[in-house]
């Protein structure tokens, strides 16, 4: 009965939907045998690939590609038997593990907790020329291309290919009710009688424009809609997928009842442009979809200029669309035409009509400052979800990071700032002064570049935790190196504000003060590697404020910092609060 119903659906890629989970008896055997096997702890990307292999989303693959398959995919976008498959699915391991593996061996694949998920029966172990292969896959070897760096730098050097026997799928505790296998989605589509289904895959929050586009696309294709938001948490920009998925859970209701289905896709992006979009289409076909909305923004690497033009997607589809067996629907950005109270594509906007859009940066700005998010732009539930996560700046945490020479006045200003912020109230304040940190966090460290960088990274980590949780961190180390200061900014910024204050008191002033007598010792060569004397200080080019204490009293310096924080919206300072 079930087979007859399923027949109405589009066939899986390669006609056979894989399911790599073995029965209980075989699982027991594999577990027992695994005592003698080598183990590999899977990376997040590999866990995602394994999950999609196991569930059949990567049908017709039944394991990680062997060398012959890999080369055929990289060179021709096809498996050796001619089946279209544009992206290589590989298991990359370290030299140490690779050197111990031979064809015929079995490798046990484990998740981060050490649970054995699958056995890999090794066919091939080889070291590919990843630079040459990146050129074929991405059309470039540029280090600015996120796909290239992921493939060339992030993957381990040795690839292992072979068939998979799985004991269990990776376990997810987040949104379990929204996770499905291609088989379960297919059964559901068949039961609902959906023969034609449009897949929409996205790693962004959907607003009214995207909802309208997907609704119209499904209507035009006389099809239903499968929304597949991605749950790739490997990159910082995708970290907050919890908020995204909560938004999707609500947006579901914006479509007519019984027309739309929501399911999470644990897929990691490769940023391989058109060939990746073609690959996504095959995955959606395995979920039972006949149409696929192709948004070039999804598979282009992040950057100002797209690496792959829209026309490249259309061209590749012309060449391989038939082999893919899925209809491509090019995504179109829609604009809100105020006079018509309607979304239109760029070519359909009446002359002189007032068009409204909100760019990502504008939306962030509105959230930062607690400004209105208009109803024409997004749904009330979506705006509320975004506000829950992205608090206005006056409720966000922040870090004030001082840098400057020894004796420049960092600690004095930091202490006054601490007191003023406590007087202002509203947030917990933590002072991470150079001396305190060196005593409690970095007591084993010296003053080599390597040790100073470790010290600053530790401070950055603590500051980012404090900031993320809504507190204020004041840091006051010398922090002489630019690169690690920038690293700290990148660590802290996603969770709140970051203000770099250069205490730019000149060396002569610091040396003439010489409160601790350290300069004298440094000049005499008693203290080695002393910043400004026998060790470098890289003046920041990205300081938000620069203060020279030769001319400023500590209270004046702190007042400038408070004014800056107020201008940026992090605090509201009334005169009585700081007097
Ligand atoms: S760093 O470079 O940011 O890791 O340094 P930091 O943790 O702020 O520590 C600086 C304080 O350590 C004392 N000290 C030295 N400073 C610079 N170079 C050398 N070689 C050195 N040896 C000891 C010095 O008192 C610094 O304190 P401040 O408060 O900056 O004067």
Short mmCIF file of C-alpha atoms in Angstrom, two decimals, residues 263-575:
data_model
loop_
_atom_site.label_atom_id
_atom_site.label_comp_id
_atom_site.label_asym_id
_atom_site.label_seq_id
_atom_site.Cartn_x
_atom_site.Cartn_y
_atom_site.Cartn_z
CA UNK A 263 11.85 20.73 8.28
CA UNK A 264 15.40 21.52 9.39
CA UNK A 265 18.29 20.69 7.10
CA UNK A 266 21.59 19.90 8.87
CA UNK A 267 23.65 20.89 5.83
CA UNK A 268 26.95 22.76 5.87
CA UNK A 269 27.53 25.22 3.05
CA UNK A 270 30.53 24.80 0.73
CA UNK A 271 30.21 28.20 -1.01
CA UNK A 272 30.75 26.48 -4.35
CA UNK A 273 28.23 28.63 -6.28
CA UNK A 274 26.22 27.06 -9.12
CA UNK A 275 27.58 23.56 -8.67
CA UNK A 276 26.56 23.64 -5.04
CA UNK A 277 23.05 24.85 -5.93
CA UNK A 278 22.74 21.91 -8.32
CA UNK A 279 23.85 19.59 -5.50
CA UNK A 280 21.26 21.10 -3.12
CA UNK A 281 18.60 20.36 -5.75
CA UNK A 282 19.55 16.66 -5.69
CA UNK A 283 19.29 16.61 -1.89
CA UNK A 284 15.83 18.20 -2.07
CA UNK A 285 14.82 15.68 -4.70
CA UNK A 286 15.68 12.97 -2.18
CA UNK A 287 13.27 14.67 0.22
CA UNK A 288 10.59 14.37 -2.50
CA UNK A 289 10.75 17.90 -3.97
CA UNK A 290 10.20 18.55 -7.68
CA UNK A 291 11.18 22.25 -7.73
CA UNK A 292 13.96 24.18 -6.03
CA UNK A 293 14.24 27.91 -5.41
CA UNK A 294 17.82 28.88 -6.25
CA UNK A 295 19.08 31.92 -4.39
CA UNK A 296 22.66 32.69 -5.51
CA UNK A 297 23.24 34.59 -2.26
CA UNK A 298 23.11 31.29 -0.37
CA UNK A 299 25.96 29.56 -2.17
CA UNK A 300 28.14 32.60 -2.87
CA UNK A 301 30.96 33.11 -0.37
CA UNK A 302 30.43 36.08 1.95
CA UNK A 303 31.88 39.27 0.46
CA UNK A 304 30.97 42.56 -1.17
CA UNK A 305 30.99 41.23 -4.73
CA UNK A 306 29.40 37.89 -5.61
CA UNK A 307 31.99 35.37 -6.81
CA UNK A 308 29.34 33.67 -8.99
CA UNK A 309 26.89 35.62 -11.15
CA UNK A 310 23.19 34.76 -11.41
CA UNK A 311 23.68 33.86 -15.08
CA UNK A 312 26.21 31.17 -14.11
CA UNK A 313 23.47 29.41 -12.14
CA UNK A 314 21.06 29.52 -15.08
CA UNK A 315 23.77 28.30 -17.48
CA UNK A 316 24.74 25.36 -15.31
CA UNK A 317 21.09 24.40 -14.93
CA UNK A 318 20.63 24.48 -18.70
CA UNK A 319 23.47 21.99 -18.97
CA UNK A 320 22.61 19.65 -16.10
CA UNK A 321 19.02 20.47 -15.10
CA UNK A 322 17.63 17.50 -16.97
CA UNK A 323 20.06 15.11 -15.30
CA UNK A 324 19.15 16.65 -11.96
CA UNK A 325 15.46 16.14 -12.70
CA UNK A 326 14.43 19.13 -10.58
CA UNK A 327 12.95 22.39 -11.89
CA UNK A 328 14.93 25.49 -11.01
CA UNK A 329 13.03 28.56 -9.79
CA UNK A 330 15.42 31.55 -9.72
CA UNK A 331 14.96 33.59 -6.55
CA UNK A 332 13.96 37.19 -7.11
CA UNK A 333 14.31 39.97 -4.58
CA UNK A 334 10.94 41.65 -4.00
CA UNK A 335 10.44 45.30 -3.05
CA UNK A 336 7.55 46.78 -1.12
CA UNK A 337 5.64 49.31 -3.25
CA UNK A 338 3.96 51.53 -0.72
CA UNK A 339 1.23 53.01 -2.97
CA UNK A 340 0.10 49.53 -3.99
CA UNK A 341 0.69 47.97 -0.58
CA UNK A 342 2.25 45.09 -2.47
CA UNK A 343 5.58 43.36 -3.09
CA UNK A 344 6.90 43.55 -6.65
CA UNK A 345 10.05 42.43 -8.44
CA UNK A 346 12.37 45.18 -9.67
CA UNK A 347 11.12 44.98 -13.26
CA UNK A 348 7.48 45.30 -12.16
CA UNK A 349 7.66 48.49 -10.16
CA UNK A 350 5.49 51.30 -11.62
CA UNK A 351 7.33 54.49 -12.55
CA UNK A 352 7.74 57.02 -9.73
CA UNK A 353 6.28 54.61 -7.19
CA UNK A 354 7.58 54.86 -3.63
CA UNK A 355 9.55 51.71 -2.88
CA UNK A 356 10.56 50.66 0.62
CA UNK A 357 13.26 48.20 1.66
CA UNK A 358 15.17 47.57 4.84
CA UNK A 359 18.75 46.38 4.42
CA UNK A 360 20.35 44.01 6.96
CA UNK A 361 22.45 46.86 8.37
CA UNK A 362 19.33 49.01 8.78
CA UNK A 363 17.47 46.21 10.57
CA UNK A 364 20.42 45.76 12.93
CA UNK A 365 20.46 49.48 13.55
CA UNK A 366 16.74 49.49 14.36
CA UNK A 367 17.19 46.60 16.80
CA UNK A 368 20.30 48.22 18.33
CA UNK A 369 18.41 51.41 19.08
CA UNK A 370 15.03 49.88 19.89
CA UNK A 371 13.43 51.60 16.88
CA UNK A 372 10.29 50.43 15.11
CA UNK A 373 10.35 47.44 12.75
CA UNK A 374 7.50 48.21 10.35
CA UNK A 375 4.69 45.77 9.78
CA UNK A 376 5.06 45.92 5.99
CA UNK A 377 8.59 44.56 6.40
CA UNK A 378 8.10 41.59 8.68
CA UNK A 379 5.61 39.67 10.78
CA UNK A 380 4.85 40.72 14.34
CA UNK A 381 6.00 37.34 15.68
CA UNK A 382 9.28 37.58 13.74
CA UNK A 383 9.98 41.10 15.01
CA UNK A 384 9.25 39.94 18.57
CA UNK A 385 11.60 36.96 18.23
CA UNK A 386 14.38 39.18 16.87
CA UNK A 387 13.89 41.66 19.70
CA UNK A 388 14.07 38.89 22.28
CA UNK A 389 17.56 37.96 21.07
CA UNK A 390 18.88 41.25 19.79
CA UNK A 391 18.34 43.62 22.70
CA UNK A 392 18.66 47.37 22.17
CA UNK A 393 22.13 48.65 22.99
CA UNK A 394 21.08 50.16 26.31
CA UNK A 395 20.33 46.60 27.45
CA UNK A 396 23.37 44.96 25.83
CA UNK A 397 26.66 44.24 27.56
CA UNK A 398 29.87 45.88 26.39
CA UNK A 399 33.64 45.84 26.79
CA UNK A 400 35.90 48.84 27.19
CA UNK A 401 39.37 47.67 26.20
CA UNK A 402 42.26 49.97 27.08
CA UNK A 403 45.63 49.59 25.40
CA UNK A 404 48.80 51.63 25.93
CA UNK A 405 52.31 51.67 27.32
CA UNK A 406 53.17 50.85 30.92
CA UNK A 407 52.57 53.98 32.96
CA UNK A 408 50.29 55.53 30.33
CA UNK A 409 47.46 55.80 32.85
CA UNK A 410 45.31 52.82 31.80
CA UNK A 411 44.73 51.51 35.33
CA UNK A 412 43.93 54.93 36.77
CA UNK A 413 41.34 55.69 34.07
CA UNK A 414 39.98 52.14 34.25
CA UNK A 415 39.44 52.47 38.00
CA UNK A 416 37.64 55.79 37.67
CA UNK A 417 35.51 54.37 34.84
CA UNK A 418 34.64 51.38 37.04
CA UNK A 419 33.40 53.65 39.80
CA UNK A 420 31.39 55.87 37.45
CA UNK A 421 29.73 52.90 35.77
CA UNK A 422 28.86 51.42 39.16
CA UNK A 423 27.40 54.77 40.15
CA UNK A 424 25.37 54.73 36.93
CA UNK A 425 24.14 51.22 37.80
CA UNK A 426 22.06 48.76 35.80
CA UNK A 427 24.77 46.29 34.80
CA UNK A 428 27.40 44.26 36.66
CA UNK A 429 30.90 45.67 36.02
CA UNK A 430 34.15 43.65 36.06
CA UNK A 431 37.61 45.19 35.93
CA UNK A 432 40.26 43.02 34.26
CA UNK A 433 43.32 45.13 34.99
CA UNK A 434 46.72 43.99 33.69
CA UNK A 435 48.04 43.24 37.16
CA UNK A 436 44.89 41.42 38.32
CA UNK A 437 44.89 39.24 35.20
CA UNK A 438 48.57 38.44 35.49
CA UNK A 439 47.96 37.35 39.09
CA UNK A 440 44.77 35.30 38.67
CA UNK A 441 44.58 34.21 35.03
CA UNK A 442 48.09 34.33 33.57
CA UNK A 443 50.47 33.82 36.47
CA UNK A 444 52.60 31.35 34.52
CA UNK A 445 53.11 33.70 31.55
CA UNK A 446 56.06 35.94 30.75
CA UNK A 447 56.39 38.81 28.27
CA UNK A 448 57.40 37.10 25.01
CA UNK A 449 55.11 37.87 22.03
CA UNK A 450 53.64 34.40 22.31
CA UNK A 451 52.86 34.79 26.03
CA UNK A 452 51.49 38.31 25.66
CA UNK A 453 49.15 37.06 22.91
CA UNK A 454 47.94 34.19 25.11
CA UNK A 455 47.36 36.67 27.93
CA UNK A 456 45.28 38.97 25.70
CA UNK A 457 43.27 36.08 24.28
CA UNK A 458 42.38 34.99 27.81
CA UNK A 459 41.27 38.51 28.66
CA UNK A 460 39.27 38.58 25.42
CA UNK A 461 37.58 35.29 26.24
CA UNK A 462 36.51 36.44 29.71
CA UNK A 463 35.39 39.84 28.34
CA UNK A 464 33.34 38.17 25.61
CA UNK A 465 31.56 35.96 28.16
CA UNK A 466 30.80 38.96 30.41
CA UNK A 467 29.60 41.02 27.44
CA UNK A 468 27.45 38.24 25.99
CA UNK A 469 25.72 37.91 29.35
CA UNK A 470 24.85 41.59 29.56
CA UNK A 471 27.66 42.82 31.82
CA UNK A 472 30.42 45.40 31.41
CA UNK A 473 34.06 44.30 31.14
CA UNK A 474 36.82 46.88 31.56
CA UNK A 475 40.18 45.53 30.39
CA UNK A 476 43.46 47.39 30.89
CA UNK A 477 46.45 45.43 29.61
CA UNK A 478 49.30 46.88 27.52
CA UNK A 479 48.11 44.65 24.61
CA UNK A 480 50.94 45.79 22.32
CA UNK A 481 50.05 43.67 19.26
CA UNK A 482 47.46 44.77 16.72
CA UNK A 483 46.42 41.36 15.39
CA UNK A 484 45.42 39.91 18.75
CA UNK A 485 43.59 43.13 19.72
CA UNK A 486 41.55 42.74 16.53
CA UNK A 487 40.96 39.09 17.42
CA UNK A 488 39.51 40.22 20.76
CA UNK A 489 37.22 42.69 18.98
CA UNK A 490 35.97 39.82 16.80
CA UNK A 491 35.43 37.65 19.87
CA UNK A 492 33.48 40.25 21.82
CA UNK A 493 31.48 42.08 19.13
CA UNK A 494 28.91 39.39 18.27
CA UNK A 495 27.71 39.46 21.90
CA UNK A 496 27.57 43.23 22.48
CA UNK A 497 29.58 46.44 22.29
CA UNK A 498 33.34 46.77 22.01
CA UNK A 499 35.21 50.01 22.55
CA UNK A 500 38.97 50.17 21.99
CA UNK A 501 40.53 53.04 23.91
CA UNK A 502 44.13 53.87 23.11
CA UNK A 503 45.73 55.55 26.10
CA UNK A 504 48.19 57.39 23.88
CA UNK A 505 50.41 59.00 26.49
CA UNK A 506 53.85 59.33 24.81
CA UNK A 507 56.77 57.16 25.90
CA UNK A 508 58.72 60.17 27.25
CA UNK A 509 55.87 61.03 29.65
CA UNK A 510 55.44 57.41 30.76
CA UNK A 511 59.20 57.09 31.28
CA UNK A 512 59.50 60.37 33.15
CA UNK A 513 56.67 59.27 35.50
CA UNK A 514 58.23 55.82 35.97
CA UNK A 515 55.99 55.11 38.98
CA UNK A 516 57.18 51.51 39.36
CA UNK A 517 60.81 52.17 38.46
CA UNK A 518 60.46 49.69 35.61
CA UNK A 519 61.71 51.99 32.84
CA UNK A 520 64.93 52.57 34.71
CA UNK A 521 65.43 48.83 35.09
CA UNK A 522 64.54 48.31 31.42
CA UNK A 523 67.08 50.94 30.32
CA UNK A 524 69.67 49.24 32.50
CA UNK A 525 68.81 45.94 30.80
CA UNK A 526 67.66 44.39 34.10
CA UNK A 527 64.13 43.86 32.71
CA UNK A 528 64.23 42.38 29.25
CA UNK A 529 61.58 42.73 26.49
CA UNK A 530 60.12 45.88 28.06
CA UNK A 531 57.39 47.47 25.94
CA UNK A 532 58.52 50.72 24.34
CA UNK A 533 62.17 50.19 25.30
CA UNK A 534 63.23 46.77 24.12
CA UNK A 535 59.91 45.39 22.86
CA UNK A 536 57.47 46.76 20.26
CA UNK A 537 54.17 48.58 20.76
CA UNK A 538 51.96 48.64 17.66
CA UNK A 539 49.84 51.81 17.70
CA UNK A 540 46.21 50.87 16.94
CA UNK A 541 44.70 52.04 13.66
CA UNK A 542 41.20 51.05 14.81
CA UNK A 543 40.93 52.79 18.19
CA UNK A 544 37.44 54.16 18.87
CA UNK A 545 38.97 56.75 21.20
CA UNK A 546 42.49 57.99 21.71
CA UNK A 547 43.34 59.74 24.99
CA UNK A 548 46.61 61.36 26.00
CA UNK A 549 46.83 61.70 29.78
CA UNK A 550 49.55 64.36 29.50
CA UNK A 551 46.74 66.81 28.86
CA UNK A 552 43.75 65.07 30.44
CA UNK A 553 42.87 64.46 34.08
CA UNK A 554 41.46 60.95 34.73
CA UNK A 555 37.91 62.34 35.26
CA UNK A 556 38.11 64.16 31.92
CA UNK A 557 39.28 61.01 30.15
CA UNK A 558 36.45 59.01 31.69
CA UNK A 559 33.93 61.70 30.72
CA UNK A 560 35.01 61.31 27.08
CA UNK A 561 34.51 57.56 27.31
CA UNK A 562 31.07 57.96 28.89
CA UNK A 563 30.05 60.47 26.18
CA UNK A 564 31.19 58.02 23.50
CA UNK A 565 29.18 55.20 25.10
CA UNK A 566 26.14 57.48 25.28
CA UNK A 567 26.46 58.52 21.62
CA UNK A 568 26.61 54.84 20.66
CA UNK A 569 23.48 54.17 22.68
CA UNK A 570 24.95 51.88 25.35
CA UNK A 571 24.26 54.16 28.32
CA UNK A 572 22.19 57.22 29.17
CA UNK A 573 24.18 59.61 31.33
CA UNK A 574 22.42 62.20 33.48
CA UNK A 575 24.76 64.71 35.10
#
